[in-house]
Coordinates of C-alpha atoms and ligand atoms in Angstrom, one line a residue:
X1 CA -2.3 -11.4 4.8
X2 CA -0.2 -8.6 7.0
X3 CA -1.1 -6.0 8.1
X4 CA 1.3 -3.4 6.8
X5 CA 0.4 -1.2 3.8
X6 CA 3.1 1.2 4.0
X7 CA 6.8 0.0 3.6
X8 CA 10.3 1.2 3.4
X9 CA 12.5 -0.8 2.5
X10 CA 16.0 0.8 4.0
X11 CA 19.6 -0.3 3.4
X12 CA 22.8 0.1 1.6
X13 CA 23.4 -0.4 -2.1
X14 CA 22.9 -3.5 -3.3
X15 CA 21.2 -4.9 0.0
X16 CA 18.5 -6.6 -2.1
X17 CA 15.7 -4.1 -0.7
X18 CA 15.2 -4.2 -5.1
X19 CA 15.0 -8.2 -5.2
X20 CA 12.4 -8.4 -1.8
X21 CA 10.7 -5.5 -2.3
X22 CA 9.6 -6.7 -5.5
X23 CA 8.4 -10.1 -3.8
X24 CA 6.9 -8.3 -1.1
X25 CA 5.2 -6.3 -3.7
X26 CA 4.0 -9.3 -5.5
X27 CA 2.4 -11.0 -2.7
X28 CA 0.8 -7.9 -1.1
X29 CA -0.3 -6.3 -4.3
X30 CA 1.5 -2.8 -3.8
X31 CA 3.0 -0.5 -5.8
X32 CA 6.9 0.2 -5.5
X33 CA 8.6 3.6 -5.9
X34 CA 12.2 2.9 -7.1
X35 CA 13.5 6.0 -7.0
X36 CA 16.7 5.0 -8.6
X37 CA 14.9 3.3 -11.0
X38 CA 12.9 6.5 -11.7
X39 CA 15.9 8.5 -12.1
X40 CA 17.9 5.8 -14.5
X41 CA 14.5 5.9 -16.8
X42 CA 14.3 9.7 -16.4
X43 CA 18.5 9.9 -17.7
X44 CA 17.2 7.6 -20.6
X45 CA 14.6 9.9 -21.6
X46 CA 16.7 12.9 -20.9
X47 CA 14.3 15.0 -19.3
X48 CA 14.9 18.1 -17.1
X49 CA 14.9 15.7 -13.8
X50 CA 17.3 13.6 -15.4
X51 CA 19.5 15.6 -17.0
X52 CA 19.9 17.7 -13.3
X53 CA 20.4 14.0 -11.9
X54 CA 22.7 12.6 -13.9
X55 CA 25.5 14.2 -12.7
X56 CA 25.4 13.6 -9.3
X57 CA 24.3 9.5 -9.7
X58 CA 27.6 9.2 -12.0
X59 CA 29.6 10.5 -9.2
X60 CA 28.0 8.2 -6.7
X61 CA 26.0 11.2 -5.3
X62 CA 22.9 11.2 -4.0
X63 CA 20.7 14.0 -6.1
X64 CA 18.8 17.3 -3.8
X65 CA 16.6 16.0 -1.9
X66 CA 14.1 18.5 -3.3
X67 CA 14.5 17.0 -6.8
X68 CA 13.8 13.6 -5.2
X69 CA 10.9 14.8 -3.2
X70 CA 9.2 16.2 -6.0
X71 CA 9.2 12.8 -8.2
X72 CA 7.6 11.4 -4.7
X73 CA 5.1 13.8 -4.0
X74 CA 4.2 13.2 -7.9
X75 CA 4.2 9.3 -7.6
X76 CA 2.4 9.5 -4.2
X77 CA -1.0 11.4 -5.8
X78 CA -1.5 8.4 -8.0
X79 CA -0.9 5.9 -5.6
X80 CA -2.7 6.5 -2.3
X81 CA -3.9 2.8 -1.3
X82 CA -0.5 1.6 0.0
X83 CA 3.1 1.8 -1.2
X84 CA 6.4 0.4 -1.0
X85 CA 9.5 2.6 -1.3
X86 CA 13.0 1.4 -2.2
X87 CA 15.6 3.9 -2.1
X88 CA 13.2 6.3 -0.3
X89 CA 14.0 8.4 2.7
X90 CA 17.6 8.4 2.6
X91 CA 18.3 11.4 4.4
X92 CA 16.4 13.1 7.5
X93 CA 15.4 15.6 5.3
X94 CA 13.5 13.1 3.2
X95 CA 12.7 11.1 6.2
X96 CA 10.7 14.7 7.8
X97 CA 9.0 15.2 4.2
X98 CA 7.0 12.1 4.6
X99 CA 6.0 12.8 8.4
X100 CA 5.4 16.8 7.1
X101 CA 3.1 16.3 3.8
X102 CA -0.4 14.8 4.7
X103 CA -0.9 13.8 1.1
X104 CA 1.1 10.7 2.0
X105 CA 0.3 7.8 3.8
X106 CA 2.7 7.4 7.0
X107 CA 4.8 4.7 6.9
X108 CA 4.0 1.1 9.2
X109 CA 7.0 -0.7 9.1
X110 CA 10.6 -0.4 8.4
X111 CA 12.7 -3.3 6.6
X112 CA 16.1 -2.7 7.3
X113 CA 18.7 -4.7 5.8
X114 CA 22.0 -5.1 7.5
X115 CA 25.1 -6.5 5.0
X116 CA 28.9 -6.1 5.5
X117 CA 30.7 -4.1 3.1
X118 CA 33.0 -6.7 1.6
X119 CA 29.7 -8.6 0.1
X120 CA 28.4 -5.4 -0.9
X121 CA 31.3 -4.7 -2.9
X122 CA 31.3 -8.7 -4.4
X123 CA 27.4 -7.8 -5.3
X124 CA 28.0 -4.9 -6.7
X125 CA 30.5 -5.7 -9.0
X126 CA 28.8 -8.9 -10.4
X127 CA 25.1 -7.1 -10.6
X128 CA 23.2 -7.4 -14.2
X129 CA 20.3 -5.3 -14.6
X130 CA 17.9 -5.1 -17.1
X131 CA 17.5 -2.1 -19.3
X132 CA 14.1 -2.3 -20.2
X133 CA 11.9 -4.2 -17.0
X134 CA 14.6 -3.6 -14.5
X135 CA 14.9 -7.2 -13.6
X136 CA 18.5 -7.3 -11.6
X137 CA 20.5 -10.7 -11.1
X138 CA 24.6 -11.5 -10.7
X139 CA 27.0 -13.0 -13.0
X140 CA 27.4 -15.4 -10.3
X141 CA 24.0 -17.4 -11.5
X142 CA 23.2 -15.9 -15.0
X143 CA 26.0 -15.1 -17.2
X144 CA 23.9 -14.3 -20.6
X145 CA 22.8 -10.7 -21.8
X146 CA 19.4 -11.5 -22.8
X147 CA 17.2 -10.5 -19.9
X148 CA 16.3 -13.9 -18.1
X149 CA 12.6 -12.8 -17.1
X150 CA 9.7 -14.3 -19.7
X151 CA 8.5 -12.2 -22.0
X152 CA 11.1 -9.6 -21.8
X153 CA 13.4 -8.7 -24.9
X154 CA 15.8 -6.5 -22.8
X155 CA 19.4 -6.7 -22.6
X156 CA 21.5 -7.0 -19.3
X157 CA 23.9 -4.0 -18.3
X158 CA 26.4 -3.0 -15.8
X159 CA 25.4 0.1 -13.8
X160 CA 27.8 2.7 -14.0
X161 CA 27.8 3.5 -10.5
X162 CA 27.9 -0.1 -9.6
X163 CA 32.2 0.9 -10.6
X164 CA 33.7 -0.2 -7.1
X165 CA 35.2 3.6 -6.8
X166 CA 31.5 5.0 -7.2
X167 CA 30.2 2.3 -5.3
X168 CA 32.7 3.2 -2.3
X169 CA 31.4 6.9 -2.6
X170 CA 27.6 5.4 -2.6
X171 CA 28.3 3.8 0.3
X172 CA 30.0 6.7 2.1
X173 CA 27.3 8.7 1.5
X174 CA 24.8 5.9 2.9
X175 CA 26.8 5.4 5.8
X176 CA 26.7 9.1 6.6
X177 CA 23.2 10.3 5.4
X178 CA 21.1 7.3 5.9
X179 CA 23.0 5.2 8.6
X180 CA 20.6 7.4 11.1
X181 CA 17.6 7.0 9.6
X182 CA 18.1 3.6 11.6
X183 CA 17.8 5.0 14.7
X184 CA 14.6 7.5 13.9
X185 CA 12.7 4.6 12.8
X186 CA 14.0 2.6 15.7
X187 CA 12.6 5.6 17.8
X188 CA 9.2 5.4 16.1
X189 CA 8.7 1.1 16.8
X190 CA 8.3 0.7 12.8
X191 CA 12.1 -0.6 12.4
X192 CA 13.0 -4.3 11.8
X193 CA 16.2 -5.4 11.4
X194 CA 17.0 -8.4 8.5
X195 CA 20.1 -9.9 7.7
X196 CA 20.8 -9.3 4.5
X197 CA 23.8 -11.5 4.5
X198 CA 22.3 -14.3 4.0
X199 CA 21.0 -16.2 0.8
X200 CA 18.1 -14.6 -1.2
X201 CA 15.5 -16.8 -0.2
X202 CA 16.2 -16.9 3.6
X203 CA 16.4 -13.1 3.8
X204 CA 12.8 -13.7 2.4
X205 CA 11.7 -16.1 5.3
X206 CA 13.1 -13.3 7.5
X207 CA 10.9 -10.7 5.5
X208 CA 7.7 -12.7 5.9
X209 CA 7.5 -12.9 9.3
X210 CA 8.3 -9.3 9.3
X211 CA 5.2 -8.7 7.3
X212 CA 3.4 -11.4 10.0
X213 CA 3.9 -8.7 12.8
X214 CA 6.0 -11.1 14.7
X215 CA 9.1 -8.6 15.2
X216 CA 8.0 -5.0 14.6
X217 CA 7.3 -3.0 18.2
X218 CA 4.6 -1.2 16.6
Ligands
LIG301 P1 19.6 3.1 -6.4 O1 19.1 2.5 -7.7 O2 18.5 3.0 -5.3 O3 20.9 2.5 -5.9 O4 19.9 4.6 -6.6 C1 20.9 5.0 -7.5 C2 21.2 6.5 -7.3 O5 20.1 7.3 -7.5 C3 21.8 6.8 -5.9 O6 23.1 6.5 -5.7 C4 21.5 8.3 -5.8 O7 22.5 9.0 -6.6 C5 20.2 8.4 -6.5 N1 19.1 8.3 -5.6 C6 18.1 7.3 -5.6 N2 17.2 7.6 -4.5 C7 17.7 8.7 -3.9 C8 17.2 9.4 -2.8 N3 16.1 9.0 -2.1 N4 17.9 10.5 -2.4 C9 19.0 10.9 -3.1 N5 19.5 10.3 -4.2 C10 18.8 9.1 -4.6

């Protein structure tokens, strides 16, 4: 079993840190904050979060980071025995919040996955997900709008920011605001570096012996 309790999963959209986090979450028994996944359910329900977010995730935007920091501080009180978050510090800002507010558990390891933007934009454009348990797959091996995961009755839908011209600001934005959050965790020995590039199950292999401690400087 690792030893890591505390995970971020970093990377651009469509990265898979949504597709390993949820394996890593599986076999370590921890809770994942999605933020974008909060913030899609939120839209749905139209509440005050997510009618404030909506405008910005349509455009490709990334939301204020005090709107996002509030839904984590919230998420954090109830789960205090380890975490995993996906989509969560993207910017410095968010990045200092965790070291600044003792109520959360600092991190002990940084996934970061590496893919070129050319399979990003392939991904992005053939990515399914499900509207009621979130379960995400591609055209490329499941081409039906019944959610393939047993047990669920959802239906399969296009994000709309997943739109290669919101996708391209997405990315923009990544590559600006969260492209040095490589670095800080670098600085801090909890950053490993995975290549994303490669098939679903291999990045897996790569994130296991992550999780063994093999790779991290920590
Ligand atoms: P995701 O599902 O992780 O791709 O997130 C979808 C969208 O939600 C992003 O493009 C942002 O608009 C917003 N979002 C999610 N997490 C954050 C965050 N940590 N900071 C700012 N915006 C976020």
């Amino acid at each position: 079993m690792s030893k890591f309790k505390n995970i971020i999963l970093l990377g651009p959209p469509a990265c898979g840190k949504g597709t390993q986090g949820k394996r890593v979450a599986e076999l370590l028994q921890l809770p994942v904050l999605g933020t974008g996944n909060l913030l899609r359910k939120a839209i749905d329900q139209k509440t005050d979060l997510g009618l404030e977010a909506e405008g910005y995730i349509n455009k490709g935007l990334y939301v204020p980071d005090s709107l996002i920091e509030s839904l984590v501080a919230e998420w954090s009180a109830q789960n205090t025995e380890g975490w995993i978050y996906d989509g969560f510090p993207r910017t410095q800002t968010q990045a200092d919040f965790i070291d600044n507010t003792a109520e959360i558990t600092q991190p002990d390891l940084v996934l970061a996955f590496d893919v070129p933007q050319a399979d990003l934009e392939n991904r992005v454009t053939s990515r399914r997900q499900c509207d009621t348990c979130d379960h995400v797959t591609s055209t490329f091996v499941y081409d039906k709008e019944e959610c393939p995961e047993a047990g669920c009755d959802g239906k399969l839908y296009a994000r709309n920011d997943d739109a290669l011209d919101s996708f391209r600001v997405r990315y923009e934005q990544y590559e600006k605001m969260t492209g040095p959050l490589f670095d800080f965790y670098r600085n801090k020995g909890l950053l490993v570096e995975i290549d994303g590039s490669q098939k679903p199950e291999d990045v897996y292999k790569d994130v296991l012996k992550a999780l063994e401690g093999d790779t991290v400087s920590a």
